[in-house]
PDB file of C-alpha atoms in Angstrom:
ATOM      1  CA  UNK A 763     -25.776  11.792 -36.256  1.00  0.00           C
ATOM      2  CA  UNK A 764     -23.632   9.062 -35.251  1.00  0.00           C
ATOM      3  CA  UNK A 765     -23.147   8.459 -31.087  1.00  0.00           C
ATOM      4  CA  UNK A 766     -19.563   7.280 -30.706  1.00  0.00           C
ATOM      5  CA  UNK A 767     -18.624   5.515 -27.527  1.00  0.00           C
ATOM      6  CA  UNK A 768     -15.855   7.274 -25.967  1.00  0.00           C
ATOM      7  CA  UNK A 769     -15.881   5.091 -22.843  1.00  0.00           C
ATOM      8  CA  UNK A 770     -15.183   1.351 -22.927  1.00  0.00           C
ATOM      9  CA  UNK A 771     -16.289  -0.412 -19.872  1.00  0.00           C
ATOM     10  CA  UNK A 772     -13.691  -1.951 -17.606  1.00  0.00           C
ATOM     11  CA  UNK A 773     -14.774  -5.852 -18.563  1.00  0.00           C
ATOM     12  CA  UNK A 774     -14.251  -4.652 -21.878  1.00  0.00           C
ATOM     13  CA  UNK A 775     -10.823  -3.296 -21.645  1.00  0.00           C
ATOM     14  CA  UNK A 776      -9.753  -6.530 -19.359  1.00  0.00           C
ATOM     15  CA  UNK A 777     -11.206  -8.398 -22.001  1.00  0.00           C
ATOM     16  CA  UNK A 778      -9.453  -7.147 -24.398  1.00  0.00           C
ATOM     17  CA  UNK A 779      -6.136  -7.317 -22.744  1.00  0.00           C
ATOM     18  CA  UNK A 780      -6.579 -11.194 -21.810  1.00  0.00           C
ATOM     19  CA  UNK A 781      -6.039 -11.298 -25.958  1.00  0.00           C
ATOM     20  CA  UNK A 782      -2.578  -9.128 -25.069  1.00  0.00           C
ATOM     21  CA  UNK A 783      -4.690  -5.728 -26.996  1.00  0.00           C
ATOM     22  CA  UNK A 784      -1.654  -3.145 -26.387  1.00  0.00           C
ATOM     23  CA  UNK A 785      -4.346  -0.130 -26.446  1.00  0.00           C
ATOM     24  CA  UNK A 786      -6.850  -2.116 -23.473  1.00  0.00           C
ATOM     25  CA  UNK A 787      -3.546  -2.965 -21.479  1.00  0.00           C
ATOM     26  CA  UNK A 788      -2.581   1.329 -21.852  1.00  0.00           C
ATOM     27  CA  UNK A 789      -5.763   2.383 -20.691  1.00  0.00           C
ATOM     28  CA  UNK A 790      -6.074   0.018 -17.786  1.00  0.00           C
ATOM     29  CA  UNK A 791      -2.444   1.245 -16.775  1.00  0.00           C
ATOM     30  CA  UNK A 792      -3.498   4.592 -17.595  1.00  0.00           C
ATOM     31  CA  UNK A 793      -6.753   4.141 -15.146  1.00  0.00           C
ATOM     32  CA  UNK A 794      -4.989   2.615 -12.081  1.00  0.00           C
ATOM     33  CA  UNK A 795      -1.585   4.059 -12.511  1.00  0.00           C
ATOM     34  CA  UNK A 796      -1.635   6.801 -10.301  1.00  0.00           C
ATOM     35  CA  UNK A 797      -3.420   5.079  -7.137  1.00  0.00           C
ATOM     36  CA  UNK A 798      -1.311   1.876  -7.370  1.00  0.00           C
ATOM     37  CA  UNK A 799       1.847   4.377  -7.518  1.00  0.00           C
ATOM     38  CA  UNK A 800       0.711   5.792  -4.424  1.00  0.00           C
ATOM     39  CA  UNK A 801      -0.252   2.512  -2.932  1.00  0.00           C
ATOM     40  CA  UNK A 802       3.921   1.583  -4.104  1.00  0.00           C
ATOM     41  CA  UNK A 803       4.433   5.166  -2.328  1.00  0.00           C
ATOM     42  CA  UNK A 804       3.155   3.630   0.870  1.00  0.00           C
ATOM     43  CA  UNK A 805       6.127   1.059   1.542  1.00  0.00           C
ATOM     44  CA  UNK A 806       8.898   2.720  -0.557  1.00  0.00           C
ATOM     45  CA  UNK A 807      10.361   5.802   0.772  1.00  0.00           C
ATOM     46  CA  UNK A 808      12.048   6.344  -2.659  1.00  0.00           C
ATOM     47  CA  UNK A 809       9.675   7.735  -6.066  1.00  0.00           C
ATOM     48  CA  UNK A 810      11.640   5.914  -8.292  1.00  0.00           C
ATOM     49  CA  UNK A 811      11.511   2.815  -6.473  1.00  0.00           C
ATOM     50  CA  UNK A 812       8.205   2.837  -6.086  1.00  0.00           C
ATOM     51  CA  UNK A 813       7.585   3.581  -9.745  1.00  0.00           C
ATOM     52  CA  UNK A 814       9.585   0.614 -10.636  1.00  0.00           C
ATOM     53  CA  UNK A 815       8.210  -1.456  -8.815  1.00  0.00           C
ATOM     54  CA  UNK A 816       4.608  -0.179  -9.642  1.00  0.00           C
ATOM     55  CA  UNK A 817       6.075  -1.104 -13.305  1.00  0.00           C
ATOM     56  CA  UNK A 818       6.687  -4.744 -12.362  1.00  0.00           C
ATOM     57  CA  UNK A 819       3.922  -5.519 -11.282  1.00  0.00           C
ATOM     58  CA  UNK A 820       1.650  -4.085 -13.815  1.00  0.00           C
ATOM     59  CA  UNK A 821       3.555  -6.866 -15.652  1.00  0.00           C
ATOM     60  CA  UNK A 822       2.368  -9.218 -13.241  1.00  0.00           C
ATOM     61  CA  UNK A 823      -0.780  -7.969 -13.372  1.00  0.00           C
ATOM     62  CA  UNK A 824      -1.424  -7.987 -17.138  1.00  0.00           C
ATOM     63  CA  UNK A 825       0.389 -12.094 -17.339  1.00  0.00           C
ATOM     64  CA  UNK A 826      -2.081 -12.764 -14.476  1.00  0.00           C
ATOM     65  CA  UNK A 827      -4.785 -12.017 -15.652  1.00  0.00           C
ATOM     66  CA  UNK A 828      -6.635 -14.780 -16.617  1.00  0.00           C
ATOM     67  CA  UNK A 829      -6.439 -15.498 -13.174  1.00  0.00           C
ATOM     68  CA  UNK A 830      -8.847 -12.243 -12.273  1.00  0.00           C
ATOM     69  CA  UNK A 831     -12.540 -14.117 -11.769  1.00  0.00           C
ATOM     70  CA  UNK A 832     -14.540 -10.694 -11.113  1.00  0.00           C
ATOM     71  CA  UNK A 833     -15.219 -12.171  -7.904  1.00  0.00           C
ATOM     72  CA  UNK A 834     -14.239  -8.602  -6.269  1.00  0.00           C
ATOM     73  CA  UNK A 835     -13.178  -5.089  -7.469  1.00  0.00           C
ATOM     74  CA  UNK A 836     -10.565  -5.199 -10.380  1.00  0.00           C
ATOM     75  CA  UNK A 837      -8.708  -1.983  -8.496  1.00  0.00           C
ATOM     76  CA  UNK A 838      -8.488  -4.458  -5.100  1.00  0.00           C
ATOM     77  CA  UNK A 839      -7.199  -6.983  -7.401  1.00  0.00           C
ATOM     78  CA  UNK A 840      -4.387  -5.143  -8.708  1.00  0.00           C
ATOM     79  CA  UNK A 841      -3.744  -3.419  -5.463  1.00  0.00           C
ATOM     80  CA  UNK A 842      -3.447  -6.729  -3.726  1.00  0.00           C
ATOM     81  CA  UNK A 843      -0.269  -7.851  -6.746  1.00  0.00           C
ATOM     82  CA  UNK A 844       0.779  -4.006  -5.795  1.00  0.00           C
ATOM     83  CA  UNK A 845       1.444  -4.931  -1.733  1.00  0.00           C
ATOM     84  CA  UNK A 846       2.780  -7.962  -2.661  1.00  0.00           C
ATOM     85  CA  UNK A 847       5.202  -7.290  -5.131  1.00  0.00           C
ATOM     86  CA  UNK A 848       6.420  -4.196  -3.191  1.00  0.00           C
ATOM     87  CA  UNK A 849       6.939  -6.743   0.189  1.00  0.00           C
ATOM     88  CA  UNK A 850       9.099  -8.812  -1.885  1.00  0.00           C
ATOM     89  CA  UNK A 851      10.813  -6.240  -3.367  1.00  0.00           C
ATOM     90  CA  UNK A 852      11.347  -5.209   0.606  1.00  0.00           C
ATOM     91  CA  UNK A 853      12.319  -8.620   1.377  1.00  0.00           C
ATOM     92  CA  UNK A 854      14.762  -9.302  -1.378  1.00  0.00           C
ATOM     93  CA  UNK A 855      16.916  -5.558  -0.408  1.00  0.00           C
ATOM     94  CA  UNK A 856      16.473  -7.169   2.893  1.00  0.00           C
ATOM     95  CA  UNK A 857      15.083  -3.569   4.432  1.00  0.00           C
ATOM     96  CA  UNK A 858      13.015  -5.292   6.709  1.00  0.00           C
ATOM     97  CA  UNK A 859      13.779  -6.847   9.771  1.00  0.00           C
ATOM     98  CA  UNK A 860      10.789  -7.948  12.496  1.00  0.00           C
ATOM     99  CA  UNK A 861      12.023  -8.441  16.480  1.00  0.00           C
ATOM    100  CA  UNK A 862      10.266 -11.280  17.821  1.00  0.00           C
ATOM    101  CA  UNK A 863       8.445  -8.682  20.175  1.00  0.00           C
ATOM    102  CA  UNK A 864       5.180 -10.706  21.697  1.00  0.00           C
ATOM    103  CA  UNK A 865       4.445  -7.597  23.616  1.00  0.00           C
ATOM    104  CA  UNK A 866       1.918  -4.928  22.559  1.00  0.00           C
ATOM    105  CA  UNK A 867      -0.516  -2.435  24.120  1.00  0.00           C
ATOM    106  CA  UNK A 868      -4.245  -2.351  23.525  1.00  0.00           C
ATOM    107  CA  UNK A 869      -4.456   0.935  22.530  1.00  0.00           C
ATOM    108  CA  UNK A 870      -7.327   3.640  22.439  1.00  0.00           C
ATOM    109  CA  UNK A 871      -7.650   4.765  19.369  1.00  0.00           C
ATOM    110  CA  UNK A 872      -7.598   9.042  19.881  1.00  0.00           C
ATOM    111  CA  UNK A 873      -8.649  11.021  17.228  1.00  0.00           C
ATOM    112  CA  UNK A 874      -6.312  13.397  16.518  1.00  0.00           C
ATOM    113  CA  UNK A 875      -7.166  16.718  15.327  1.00  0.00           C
ATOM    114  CA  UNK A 876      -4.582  18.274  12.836  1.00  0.00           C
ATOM    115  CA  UNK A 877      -3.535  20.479  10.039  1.00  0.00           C
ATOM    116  CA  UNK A 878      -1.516  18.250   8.209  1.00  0.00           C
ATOM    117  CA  UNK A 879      -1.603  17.135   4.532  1.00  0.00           C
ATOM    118  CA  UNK A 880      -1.493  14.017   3.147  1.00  0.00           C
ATOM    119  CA  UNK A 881       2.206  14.625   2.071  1.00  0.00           C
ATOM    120  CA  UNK A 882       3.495  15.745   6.085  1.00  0.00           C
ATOM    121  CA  UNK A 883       1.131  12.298   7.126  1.00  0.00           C
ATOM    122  CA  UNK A 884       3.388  10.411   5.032  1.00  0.00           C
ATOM    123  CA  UNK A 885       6.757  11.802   6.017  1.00  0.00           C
ATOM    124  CA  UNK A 886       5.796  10.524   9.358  1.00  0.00           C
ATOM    125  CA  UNK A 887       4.982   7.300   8.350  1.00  0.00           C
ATOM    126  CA  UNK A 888       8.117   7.001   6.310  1.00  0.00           C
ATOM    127  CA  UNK A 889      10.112   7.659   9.254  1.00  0.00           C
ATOM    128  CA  UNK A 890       9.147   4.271  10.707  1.00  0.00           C
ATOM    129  CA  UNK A 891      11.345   1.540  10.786  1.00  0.00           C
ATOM    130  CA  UNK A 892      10.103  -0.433   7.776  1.00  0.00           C
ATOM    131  CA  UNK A 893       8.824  -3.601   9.980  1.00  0.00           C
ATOM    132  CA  UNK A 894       6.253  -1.340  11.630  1.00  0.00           C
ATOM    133  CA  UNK A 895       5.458   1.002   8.609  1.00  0.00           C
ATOM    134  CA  UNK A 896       5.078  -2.164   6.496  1.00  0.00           C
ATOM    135  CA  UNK A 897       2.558  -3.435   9.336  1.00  0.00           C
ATOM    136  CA  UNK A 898       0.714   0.005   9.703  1.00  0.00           C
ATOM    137  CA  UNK A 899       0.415  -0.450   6.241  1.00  0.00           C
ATOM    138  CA  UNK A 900      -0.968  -3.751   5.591  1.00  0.00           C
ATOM    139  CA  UNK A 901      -2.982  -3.298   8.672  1.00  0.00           C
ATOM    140  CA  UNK A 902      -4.149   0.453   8.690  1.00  0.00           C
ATOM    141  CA  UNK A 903      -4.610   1.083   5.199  1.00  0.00           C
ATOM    142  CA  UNK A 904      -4.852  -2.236   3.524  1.00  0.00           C
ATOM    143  CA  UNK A 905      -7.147  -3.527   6.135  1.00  0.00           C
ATOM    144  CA  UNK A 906      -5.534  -7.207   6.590  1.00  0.00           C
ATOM    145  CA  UNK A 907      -6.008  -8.936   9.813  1.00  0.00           C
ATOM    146  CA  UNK A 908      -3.173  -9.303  11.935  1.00  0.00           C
ATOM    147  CA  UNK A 909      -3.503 -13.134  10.654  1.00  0.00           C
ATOM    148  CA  UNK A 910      -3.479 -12.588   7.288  1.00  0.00           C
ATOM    149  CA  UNK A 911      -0.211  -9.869   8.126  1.00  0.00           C
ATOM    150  CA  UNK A 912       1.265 -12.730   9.752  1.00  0.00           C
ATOM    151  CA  UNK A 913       0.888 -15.467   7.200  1.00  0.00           C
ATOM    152  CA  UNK A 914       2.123 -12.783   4.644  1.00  0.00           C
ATOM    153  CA  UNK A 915       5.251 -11.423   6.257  1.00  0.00           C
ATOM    154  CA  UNK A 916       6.082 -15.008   7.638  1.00  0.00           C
ATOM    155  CA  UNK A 917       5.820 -13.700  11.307  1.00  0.00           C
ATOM    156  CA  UNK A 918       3.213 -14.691  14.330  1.00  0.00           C
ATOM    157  CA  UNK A 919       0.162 -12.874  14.656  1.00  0.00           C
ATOM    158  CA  UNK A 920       2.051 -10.853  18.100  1.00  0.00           C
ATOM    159  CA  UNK A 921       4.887  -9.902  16.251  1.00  0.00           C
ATOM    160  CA  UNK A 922       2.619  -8.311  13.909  1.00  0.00           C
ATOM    161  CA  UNK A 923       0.416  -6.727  16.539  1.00  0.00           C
ATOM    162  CA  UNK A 924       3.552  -5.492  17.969  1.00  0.00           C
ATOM    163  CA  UNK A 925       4.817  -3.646  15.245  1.00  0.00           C
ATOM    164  CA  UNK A 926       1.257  -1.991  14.792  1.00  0.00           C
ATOM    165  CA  UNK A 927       1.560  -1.073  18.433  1.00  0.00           C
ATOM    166  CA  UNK A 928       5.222   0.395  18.302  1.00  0.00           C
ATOM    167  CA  UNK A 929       4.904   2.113  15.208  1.00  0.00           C
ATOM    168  CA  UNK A 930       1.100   3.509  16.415  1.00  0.00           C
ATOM    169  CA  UNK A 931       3.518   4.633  18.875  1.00  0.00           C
ATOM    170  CA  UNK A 932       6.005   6.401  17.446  1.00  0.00           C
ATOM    171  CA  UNK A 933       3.525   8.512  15.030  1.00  0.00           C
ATOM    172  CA  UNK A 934       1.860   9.675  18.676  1.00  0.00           C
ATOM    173  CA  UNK A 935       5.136  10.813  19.565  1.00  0.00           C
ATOM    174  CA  UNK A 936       5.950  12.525  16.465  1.00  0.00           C
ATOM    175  CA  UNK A 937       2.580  13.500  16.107  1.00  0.00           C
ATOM    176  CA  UNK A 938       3.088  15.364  19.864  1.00  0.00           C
ATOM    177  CA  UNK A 939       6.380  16.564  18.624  1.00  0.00           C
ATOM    178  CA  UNK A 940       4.816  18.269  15.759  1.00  0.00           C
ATOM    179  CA  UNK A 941       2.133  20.054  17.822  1.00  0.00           C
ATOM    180  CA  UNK A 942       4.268  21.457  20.364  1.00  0.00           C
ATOM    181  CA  UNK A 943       6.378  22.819  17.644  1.00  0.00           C
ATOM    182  CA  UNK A 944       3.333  24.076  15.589  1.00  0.00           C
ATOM    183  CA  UNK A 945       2.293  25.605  19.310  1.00  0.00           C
ATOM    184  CA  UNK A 946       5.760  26.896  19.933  1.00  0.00           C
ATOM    185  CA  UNK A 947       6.173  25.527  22.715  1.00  0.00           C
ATOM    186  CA  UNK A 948       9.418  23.069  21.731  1.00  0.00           C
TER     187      UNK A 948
END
């Protein structure tokens, strides 16, 4: 009986597309499609949008990468061309506008309880203003210092702790709003 290998490890599939293999690029779009669509999800309110530019920069991803050294996790790799391609996507519809706003509160971090799903949790977040949702984002979900958001974004390191602040804000409120209508009692 002959063992056939179904499953081709990952260094073999980005191996294989370094020598532009159409089948090792499918299945590495295939693999990280659906996550890096959501991660596209994250900073464009739009599906379509996001799945275009999701599309774009799996192109940049597969004529990158000879630049991958397998230093870190391929996934943060191609998450990391995801953000960026979908902040200058932001930048070139010029959607997103920062206010020099040095001002933020140090904020407690309260652990909300709640029923919603993933889905209401990001109807919230979409109704930020994109400077703070594109913050939250990088800084929330992403995990970038408030440097690193700066240095990205071309901002100072307040501005960027002030949009984190304002748009922690606002999801409080809406948050609250949500509960008191959930309790009946807006």
């Amino acid at each position: 009986m002959k063992v056939i290998n179904l499953h081709n490890d990952e260094n073999e599939w980005i191996a294989l597309a370094l020598e532009n293999n159409r089948h090792a690029q499918h299945q590495l779009y295939t693999k990280f499609a659906p996550k890096m669509l959501g991660v596209c999800r994250q900073y464009c309110k739009d599906l379509h949008q996001a799945e275009d530019i999701m599309i774009t920069a799996f192109m940049k991803v597969f004529a990158n990468l000879k630049h991958f050294q397998h230093k870190g996790s391929f996934e943060g790799w191609i998450r990391r061309i995801m953000v960026n391609e979908c902040i200058s996507f932001l930048r070139v519809q010029k959607k997103v506008r920062f206010m020099d706003d040095e001002t933020y509160f140090e904020e407690t971090h309260n652990q909300i309880e709640s029923q919603l799903t993933l889905d209401e949790i990001q109807f919230l977040i979409d109704q930020l203003p994109d400077g703070y949702k594109m913050v939250f984002n990088l800084y929330c979900v992403e995990g970038y210092k408030h440097q690193e958001i700066a240095q990205l974004l071309n901002i100072s390191e307040g501005t960027s702790k002030s949009q984190l602040s304002h748009a922690r804000k606002m999801l409080q409120q809406q948050l609250n709003l949500q509960k008191k209508y959930t309790n009946g009692t807006e």
